[in-house]
Amino acid sequence: MNRTALRRIAAPGIAALALGLALSACGAGNETGSTSDSSLSGTLKGAGSSAQESAMDAWRAGFQSDNSKVTVNYDPSGSGAGVEQFNAGALDFAGSDAALDPTKGEVDAAKKRCGANALEVPDYVSPIAVVYNLDGVDKLQLSAKTIGQIFDGKITKWDDPLIKNENPDAKLPGTAITPVHRSDESGTTKNFTDYLAQAGEGGWPHPADKVWPIQSGEAANGTSGVIAAVKAGAGSIGYADDSQVGDLSVASIKVGDAYAAPSADGAAKALEVSPVDTTRTKGDLAIKVDRTTTEAGAYPLMLTSYLIACPTYSGDKADLVKGFLKYVVSTAGQQKAADNAGSAPLPSKLQQQAEAIIDTIAAK
Amino acid sequence: MTDLATPPQEHTHVPLQHPRLPGFATLLAAVVATAAAALLGLTLGWNLSGIVVLAIVLHLAGLTIWSRAVENARAATDRLMTSLVWVALLIAMIPLVSLVWKVVAEGAPAINGKFLTWSMRNVIGEPGGIYHAIVGTLLITLAATVISVPIGLLSAIYLVEYGDTSTLARWIRFLVDVMTGIPSIVAGLFAYALFSLLFGPGTQMGLGGGVALSLLMVPIVVRSAEEMLKLVPADLREASYALGVPKWRTIVKVVLPTAMAGIITGVTLAIARVIGETAPLLIICGSTDSVNFNLFGGQMASLPVFIYSSYTQPGSNPEILKSMAWGAALILIIIVLALNLVARVAGKFFAPKTGR
Amino acid sequence: MTTVPTEAGSPKRRLGDLVFANTTRAAGVMILVALAGVAVFLTAEGLPGLGAHAQDLKGHANFLSYVAPLVFGTLLAAVIALAIAVPLALGVALSVSHYAPKSIAVVIGYLVDLLAAVPSVVYGLWGIGFLGPRLVPVYGWLADHLGFIPLFAGPASNTGRTILTASVVLAIMILPIITAISREIFVQTPRLNEEAALALGATRWEMIRLAVLPYGRSGIVSAAMLGLGRALGETMAVAMVLSASGVVTWNLISSTNPSTIAANVALTFQDATGLQRNALIASGLVLFVITFAVNFAARAIIERNDPGKAR
């Protein structure tokens, strides 16, 4: 074959190759062969809370296994991003660690997007862990006030007397403390600052907000970013959802007179004593968490994460959203999340209320 | 008048050659410096990088001072600058070696048959695969090529054959220059704004990635195609016209085939350049776990975005996902290198023989 | 012999010629339209952002005070990257053109091209995974021993995700461009000038200083500016490596760093809505204008000194 002949077939040859590759559409090795006989098909697009990421992975895997023609995509870009994009109409559902805030206009924006009051159901109850990286210190006990002062930059060294008082047995070095916070708009931040504001006895002078209020300390993007930053920096301390803590050291917080480590049961207990917010519209099941509870075994530094959806959708979307959301709050779904992310399954009363709300989703 | 009685002054002997350091001087200085630095460093307890830095400093200082003493100041400066140039080369190669080493060391263990044929759909707690990302990258790059190559090639033909120095041609050349400098994030923002306008807010689809990447590819294609077309000798064109062949046929049948090798090289290099772009794809294509063959239908995974999100948002299995990110990075580098190699080989192989 | 008179009017234009010529002209116009479209779109989307107020801009009073720290961060990172990359690139270019034997020169050329082929996200991975942790002891040393200089005031970051690390990664990314262009310039020095210098007894370095560098001065400047343009627009490597808090500070080694425009857009675009999104697009426009000015100046310098050489 001489060069001219080769040259002649070069361009069409390459084009044919590319086209063939595209058209062959070989499926991935793990996607062929559906074992379900479900009739649901389509794609769902969700985004939001990065704390829910592990649980969402479990829910999506379970739902997609049961309905092999459905794809659910979830982008853990942060609660703030999720709510913004949902209100702009870019998402089918959103995950948020903080309920829609009426004072910031989020409830009205959601109503505008849906054409009616948006639905909001709790789906994920998880403790927030205060993680730290300090060689030689395995157990750390901190009260809310101390935590507030550390993150506010008032306590700057690990061997500060305030920390020493609460940990008389620990060998605290003189290293500087590097507090790590979220750089994105985060529901986890809101829950954490809410805890510090309510229970901190003045140690934390800022109100609860999704945006971290002060500029000092290391900024990290997403729950995974905080964990990575704390892992990488000796002497750092941060706050993150318990599901992604891995093998990092975790501090116990003061509840009443005792110190409690983060646990699913503790979060569930704290949820039990927290009332449902009655100022909300029907279909919005927001909880006002009581951070100052001294209930035995409770762990009030927790987050209740929500799924936000519209009551009506056009076309097949309604069935898809309803099916997925029902799976998430079902006993099977909650158990799957508990296994994968260490969260506490929803108490049955809340679960029934949530299911009732989800059942109202209908096609336009 | 000089006095003939006094004997002439003794002239100092001026040698024709000034003293030089022996030929092995540089090597000797390097060895001595390394030894001294190692000794000093080990006693002080420094780590390897500290010792290497000290060795380099000692070598530079030692060689310069030695040369200054034996030879002269100018030779000392010359030796110093020679050593500095080689040190600069060494410093420049360190990140390359360390990067390639890190990517291969972390990525190679992650690659196996499952890695290349599975997607991440329904995969929890165990390593999955990057098939969806590879398919996405290929489709998006294909879309970008299909958009940018015809436009780029035809524009280059216009610039060389028809436009030459007309106002339109000058404007096109100027704007192609401007486009070369577009930051990739700006191209992504444009594609996002365009698709939000056309299809509704927050639309993400594979085609958008193709549009954003084509904005980045067009200038490279136009540039290189223009160069290649200019290189075609005028005699070929004029011989063709002399035989009565119309202009368009001359271009299609004579000029283009002659320049085809260089054009293919240019296009392949352009593809290699945009295949690693992350920022625009992050905004306009999003990411997903499952394979998506539809450029018009929702989010599509791609290798660079997969690497980014696996590393920065790994969830509760950071080790597994980080290792997959390195594996995907290795695959991406291999693809880019293969494209560069194909470009060079195709250029050499298909080049028409100039002269007889 | 008289020539045969042609027909009155211009010769008949073939249909093929007409179609083809207009198709190519249309393609050229399409490029104009596309770029005009980009400019119009971005301006249209960005202009409302110029009037954004505090509630959209995370506490900044107006757009100017929002964008100023970002521009500061962008320029700081790019200038430090340039300061690191230019001497290294000149050294590598000189070694390839004047110091190394032919065979080694070819190998070095390939290796530098290899550096250029690595995608920016892999540089980001390498920056957080390898370089950052390696530089932590260096930052500690700098804070301890050179802490009186405001640049190294500390306290040193203990994760290594500082603007200095990001600048080092940027420097490595722009090294290949500067090297490639500088090498081409150095290789084109007139042989006679070089040999004249050598004939007068100059050492190799003196020959370079007398013949090569002055000849290539404008080329080096334009190469540096092209590298600067690339560093200004780099997104992913900075987004991954930097721990950004949006403060304006000269402290290069602490945990609180200014962000760059491109990294800020990449990281906060999902969060943003309404006027905040418009403000982000406006900041993207500002970046585009800056990089365009830098690239334009670079090409003008090349054109002025060697018309037709512009790459």
CSV table of N, CA, C and O in Angstrom, one decimal, chain A residues 75 77-78 80-82 84-85 88 176 178 181 183-185 211 215-221 225 228-230 232-236, chain C residues 58 60 133 136 155-161 239 242-248 254-256 267-274 276-277:
chain,number,residue,atom,x,y,z
A,75,ASP,N,-25.5,15.7,42.8
A,75,ASP,CA,-24.2,16.4,42.9
A,75,ASP,C,-24.1,17.0,44.3
A,75,ASP,O,-24.8,17.9,44.7
A,77,SER,N,-22.9,19.4,45.9
A,77,SER,CA,-22.3,20.7,45.8
A,77,SER,C,-22.5,21.6,47.0
A,77,SER,O,-22.0,22.7,47.1
A,78,GLY,N,-23.3,21.1,48.0
A,78,GLY,CA,-23.5,21.9,49.2
A,78,GLY,C,-25.0,22.3,49.3
A,78,GLY,O,-25.6,22.5,48.2
A,80,GLY,N,-26.5,25.1,50.1
A,80,GLY,CA,-26.8,26.4,49.5
A,80,GLY,C,-27.0,26.2,48.0
A,80,GLY,O,-28.0,26.7,47.5
A,81,ALA,N,-26.0,25.6,47.4
A,81,ALA,CA,-26.1,25.4,45.9
A,81,ALA,C,-27.4,24.6,45.6
A,81,ALA,O,-28.0,24.9,44.6
A,82,GLY,N,-27.7,23.6,46.3
A,82,GLY,CA,-28.9,22.8,46.0
A,82,GLY,C,-30.1,23.6,46.0
A,82,GLY,O,-31.0,23.5,45.1
A,84,GLU,N,-30.4,26.9,45.8
A,84,GLU,CA,-30.4,27.9,44.8
A,84,GLU,C,-30.8,27.3,43.5
A,84,GLU,O,-31.7,27.9,42.7
A,85,GLN,N,-30.2,26.2,43.1
A,85,GLN,CA,-30.5,25.6,41.8
A,85,GLN,C,-31.9,25.0,41.7
A,85,GLN,O,-32.6,25.1,40.7
A,88,ALA,N,-34.2,27.8,41.1
A,88,ALA,CA,-34.0,28.3,39.7
A,88,ALA,C,-34.6,27.4,38.7
A,88,ALA,O,-34.7,27.7,37.5
A,176,ALA,N,0.0,25.1,67.5
A,176,ALA,CA,-1.1,26.1,67.2
A,176,ALA,C,-2.3,25.3,66.7
A,176,ALA,O,-2.2,24.3,66.0
A,178,THR,N,-5.3,25.0,64.1
A,178,THR,CA,-5.8,25.5,62.8
A,178,THR,C,-7.3,25.1,62.7
A,178,THR,O,-7.5,23.9,62.4
A,181,HIS,N,-12.9,25.3,58.3
A,181,HIS,CA,-14.3,25.5,58.1
A,181,HIS,C,-14.7,25.3,56.6
A,181,HIS,O,-13.8,25.2,55.8
A,183,SER,N,-15.8,26.4,53.0
A,183,SER,CA,-15.8,27.6,52.2
A,183,SER,C,-17.0,27.8,51.3
A,183,SER,O,-17.3,28.9,50.9
A,184,ASP,N,-17.9,26.8,51.2
A,184,ASP,CA,-19.1,26.9,50.4
A,184,ASP,C,-20.3,27.1,51.3
A,184,ASP,O,-20.2,27.0,52.5
A,185,GLU,N,-21.4,27.5,50.7
A,185,GLU,CA,-22.6,27.7,51.5
A,185,GLU,C,-23.1,26.3,52.0
A,185,GLU,O,-23.6,25.5,51.2
A,211,VAL,N,-23.2,30.5,55.7
A,211,VAL,CA,-21.8,31.0,55.3
A,211,VAL,C,-21.0,31.2,56.5
A,211,VAL,O,-21.5,31.9,57.5
A,215,GLN,N,-13.1,35.2,58.8
A,215,GLN,CA,-12.2,34.9,57.7
A,215,GLN,C,-10.9,34.1,58.1
A,215,GLN,O,-10.2,33.7,57.3
A,216,SER,N,-10.7,33.9,59.4
A,216,SER,CA,-9.5,33.2,59.8
A,216,SER,C,-9.7,31.7,59.7
A,216,SER,O,-10.8,31.2,59.5
A,217,GLY,N,-8.6,31.0,59.7
A,217,GLY,CA,-8.7,29.5,59.7
A,217,GLY,C,-8.6,29.1,58.2
A,217,GLY,O,-8.7,29.8,57.3
A,218,GLU,N,-8.5,27.7,58.1
A,218,GLU,CA,-8.4,27.1,56.8
A,218,GLU,C,-9.8,26.9,56.2
A,218,GLU,O,-10.7,26.4,56.9
A,219,ALA,N,-9.9,27.2,54.9
A,219,ALA,CA,-11.2,27.0,54.2
A,219,ALA,C,-11.2,25.7,53.3
A,219,ALA,O,-10.2,25.5,52.6
A,220,ALA,N,-12.2,24.9,53.4
A,220,ALA,CA,-12.2,23.7,52.6
A,220,ALA,C,-13.6,23.5,51.9
A,220,ALA,O,-14.6,24.0,52.5
A,221,ASN,N,-13.6,22.9,50.8
A,221,ASN,CA,-14.8,22.8,50.0
A,221,ASN,C,-15.5,21.5,50.2
A,221,ASN,O,-15.0,20.4,49.8
A,225,GLY,N,-13.8,17.9,51.7
A,225,GLY,CA,-12.7,18.8,51.7
A,225,GLY,C,-12.2,19.1,53.2
A,225,GLY,O,-11.0,19.1,53.5
A,228,ALA,N,-10.4,16.0,54.4
A,228,ALA,CA,-9.0,15.9,53.8
A,228,ALA,C,-8.1,17.0,54.4
A,228,ALA,O,-6.9,16.7,54.7
A,229,ALA,N,-8.6,18.2,54.7
A,229,ALA,CA,-7.8,19.2,55.3
A,229,ALA,C,-7.3,18.9,56.7
A,229,ALA,O,-6.2,19.1,57.0
A,230,VAL,N,-8.3,18.3,57.5
A,230,VAL,CA,-7.9,18.0,58.8
A,230,VAL,C,-6.9,16.8,58.8
A,230,VAL,O,-5.9,16.8,59.6
A,232,ALA,N,-4.7,16.3,56.6
A,232,ALA,CA,-3.4,16.7,56.1
A,232,ALA,C,-2.7,17.6,57.1
A,232,ALA,O,-1.5,17.8,57.0
A,233,GLY,N,-3.3,18.2,58.0
A,233,GLY,CA,-2.7,19.3,58.8
A,233,GLY,C,-2.6,18.9,60.3
A,233,GLY,O,-3.6,18.7,60.9
A,234,ALA,N,-1.4,18.8,60.8
A,234,ALA,CA,-1.3,18.5,62.2
A,234,ALA,C,-1.7,19.7,63.0
A,234,ALA,O,-1.4,20.8,62.7
A,235,GLY,N,-2.5,19.4,64.0
A,235,GLY,CA,-3.1,20.5,64.9
A,235,GLY,C,-4.3,21.1,64.4
A,235,GLY,O,-4.8,22.1,64.9
A,236,SER,N,-4.9,20.5,63.3
A,236,SER,CA,-6.2,21.1,62.8
A,236,SER,C,-7.4,20.5,63.5
A,236,SER,O,-7.4,19.4,64.1
C,58,LYS,N,-21.9,38.5,49.2
C,58,LYS,CA,-21.3,38.0,50.5
C,58,LYS,C,-20.6,39.1,51.3
C,58,LYS,O,-19.5,38.9,51.7
C,60,HIS,N,-19.6,42.2,50.5
C,60,HIS,CA,-18.9,43.3,49.8
C,60,HIS,C,-19.8,44.4,49.4
C,60,HIS,O,-20.9,44.1,48.9
C,133,PRO,N,2.1,18.8,50.8
C,133,PRO,CA,2.6,18.2,52.0
C,133,PRO,C,4.2,18.3,52.1
C,133,PRO,O,4.7,18.5,53.1
C,136,VAL,N,5.3,21.8,53.4
C,136,VAL,CA,5.0,22.2,54.8
C,136,VAL,C,6.2,22.5,55.6
C,136,VAL,O,6.3,23.5,56.3
C,155,PRO,N,1.3,32.7,60.6
C,155,PRO,CA,1.8,31.3,60.9
C,155,PRO,C,1.7,30.4,59.7
C,155,PRO,O,0.8,30.5,58.9
C,156,ALA,N,2.7,29.5,59.6
C,156,ALA,CA,2.8,28.7,58.4
C,156,ALA,C,1.6,27.7,58.3
C,156,ALA,O,1.2,27.2,59.3
C,157,SER,N,1.1,27.6,57.1
C,157,SER,CA,0.0,26.6,56.9
C,157,SER,C,0.6,25.2,57.2
C,157,SER,O,1.7,24.9,56.8
C,158,ASN,N,-0.2,24.4,57.8
C,158,ASN,CA,0.3,23.0,58.0
C,158,ASN,C,-0.4,22.0,57.0
C,158,ASN,O,-0.2,20.8,57.2
C,159,THR,N,-1.1,22.5,56.0
C,159,THR,CA,-1.5,21.6,54.9
C,159,THR,C,-0.8,21.9,53.6
C,159,THR,O,-0.9,21.1,52.7
C,160,GLY,N,-0.1,23.0,53.6
C,160,GLY,CA,0.7,23.3,52.4
C,160,GLY,C,-0.2,23.9,51.3
C,160,GLY,O,0.2,24.1,50.2
C,161,ARG,N,-1.5,24.2,51.6
C,161,ARG,CA,-2.4,24.7,50.5
C,161,ARG,C,-2.4,26.2,50.5
C,161,ARG,O,-3.3,26.9,50.9
C,239,ALA,N,-7.8,26.0,41.8
C,239,ALA,CA,-9.0,25.7,42.5
C,239,ALA,C,-8.7,24.5,43.5
C,239,ALA,O,-9.2,24.5,44.6
C,242,LEU,N,-5.6,25.7,46.3
C,242,LEU,CA,-5.6,26.8,47.2
C,242,LEU,C,-6.7,26.7,48.3
C,242,LEU,O,-7.8,26.2,48.0
C,243,SER,N,-6.4,27.1,49.5
C,243,SER,CA,-7.4,27.2,50.5
C,243,SER,C,-7.7,28.7,50.6
C,243,SER,O,-7.0,29.5,51.2
C,244,ALA,N,-8.8,29.1,50.0
C,244,ALA,CA,-9.0,30.5,49.7
C,244,ALA,C,-10.0,31.1,50.7
C,244,ALA,O,-11.1,30.5,50.9
C,245,SER,N,-9.7,32.2,51.3
C,245,SER,CA,-10.7,32.9,52.1
C,245,SER,C,-11.0,34.3,51.6
C,245,SER,O,-11.7,35.0,52.2
C,246,GLY,N,-10.5,34.7,50.4
C,246,GLY,CA,-10.9,35.9,49.8
C,246,GLY,C,-10.3,37.2,50.5
C,246,GLY,O,-10.7,38.3,50.3
C,247,VAL,N,-9.2,37.0,51.4
C,247,VAL,CA,-8.6,38.1,52.0
C,247,VAL,C,-7.5,38.7,51.1
C,247,VAL,O,-7.0,38.0,50.3
C,248,VAL,N,-7.2,40.0,51.2
C,248,VAL,CA,-6.1,40.5,50.5
C,248,VAL,C,-4.9,40.5,51.5
C,248,VAL,O,-4.9,41.2,52.5
C,254,SER,N,0.5,31.3,54.7
C,254,SER,CA,-0.5,31.0,55.7
C,254,SER,C,-1.7,30.3,55.1
C,254,SER,O,-1.8,30.1,53.9
C,255,SER,N,-2.7,30.0,56.0
C,255,SER,CA,-3.9,29.3,55.5
C,255,SER,C,-4.9,30.2,54.9
C,255,SER,O,-5.8,29.7,54.2
C,256,THR,N,-4.8,31.5,55.1
C,256,THR,CA,-5.8,32.4,54.5
C,256,THR,C,-5.2,33.0,53.3
C,256,THR,O,-4.2,33.7,53.4
C,267,LEU,N,-15.4,27.4,41.7
C,267,LEU,CA,-15.8,26.9,43.0
C,267,LEU,C,-17.2,27.4,43.4
C,267,LEU,O,-17.9,26.7,44.1
C,268,THR,N,-17.5,28.7,43.0
C,268,THR,CA,-18.8,29.2,43.6
C,268,THR,C,-19.9,29.3,42.6
C,268,THR,O,-21.0,29.8,42.9
C,269,PHE,N,-19.7,28.8,41.4
C,269,PHE,CA,-20.7,29.0,40.4
C,269,PHE,C,-22.0,28.2,40.7
C,269,PHE,O,-23.1,28.7,40.5
C,270,GLN,N,-21.8,27.0,41.3
C,270,GLN,CA,-23.0,26.2,41.7
C,270,GLN,C,-23.8,26.9,42.8
C,270,GLN,O,-25.0,26.8,42.8
C,271,ASP,N,-23.1,27.5,43.7
C,271,ASP,CA,-23.8,28.2,44.8
C,271,ASP,C,-24.6,29.4,44.4
C,271,ASP,O,-25.5,29.8,45.1
C,272,ALA,N,-24.2,30.0,43.3
C,272,ALA,CA,-24.6,31.4,43.1
C,272,ALA,C,-26.0,31.4,42.3
C,272,ALA,O,-26.2,30.5,41.5
C,273,THR,N,-26.8,32.4,42.6
C,273,THR,CA,-28.0,32.6,41.8
C,273,THR,C,-28.1,34.1,41.5
C,273,THR,O,-27.5,34.9,42.2
C,274,GLY,N,-29.0,34.4,40.6
C,274,GLY,CA,-29.4,35.8,40.4
C,274,GLY,C,-28.2,36.7,40.2
C,274,GLY,O,-27.3,36.5,39.4
C,276,GLN,N,-25.7,37.3,42.0
C,276,GLN,CA,-24.4,36.8,42.3
C,276,GLN,C,-23.8,36.1,41.1
C,276,GLN,O,-22.6,36.2,40.8
C,277,ARG,N,-24.6,35.4,40.4
C,277,ARG,CA,-24.2,34.7,39.2
C,277,ARG,C,-23.7,35.7,38.2
C,277,ARG,O,-22.7,35.5,37.5
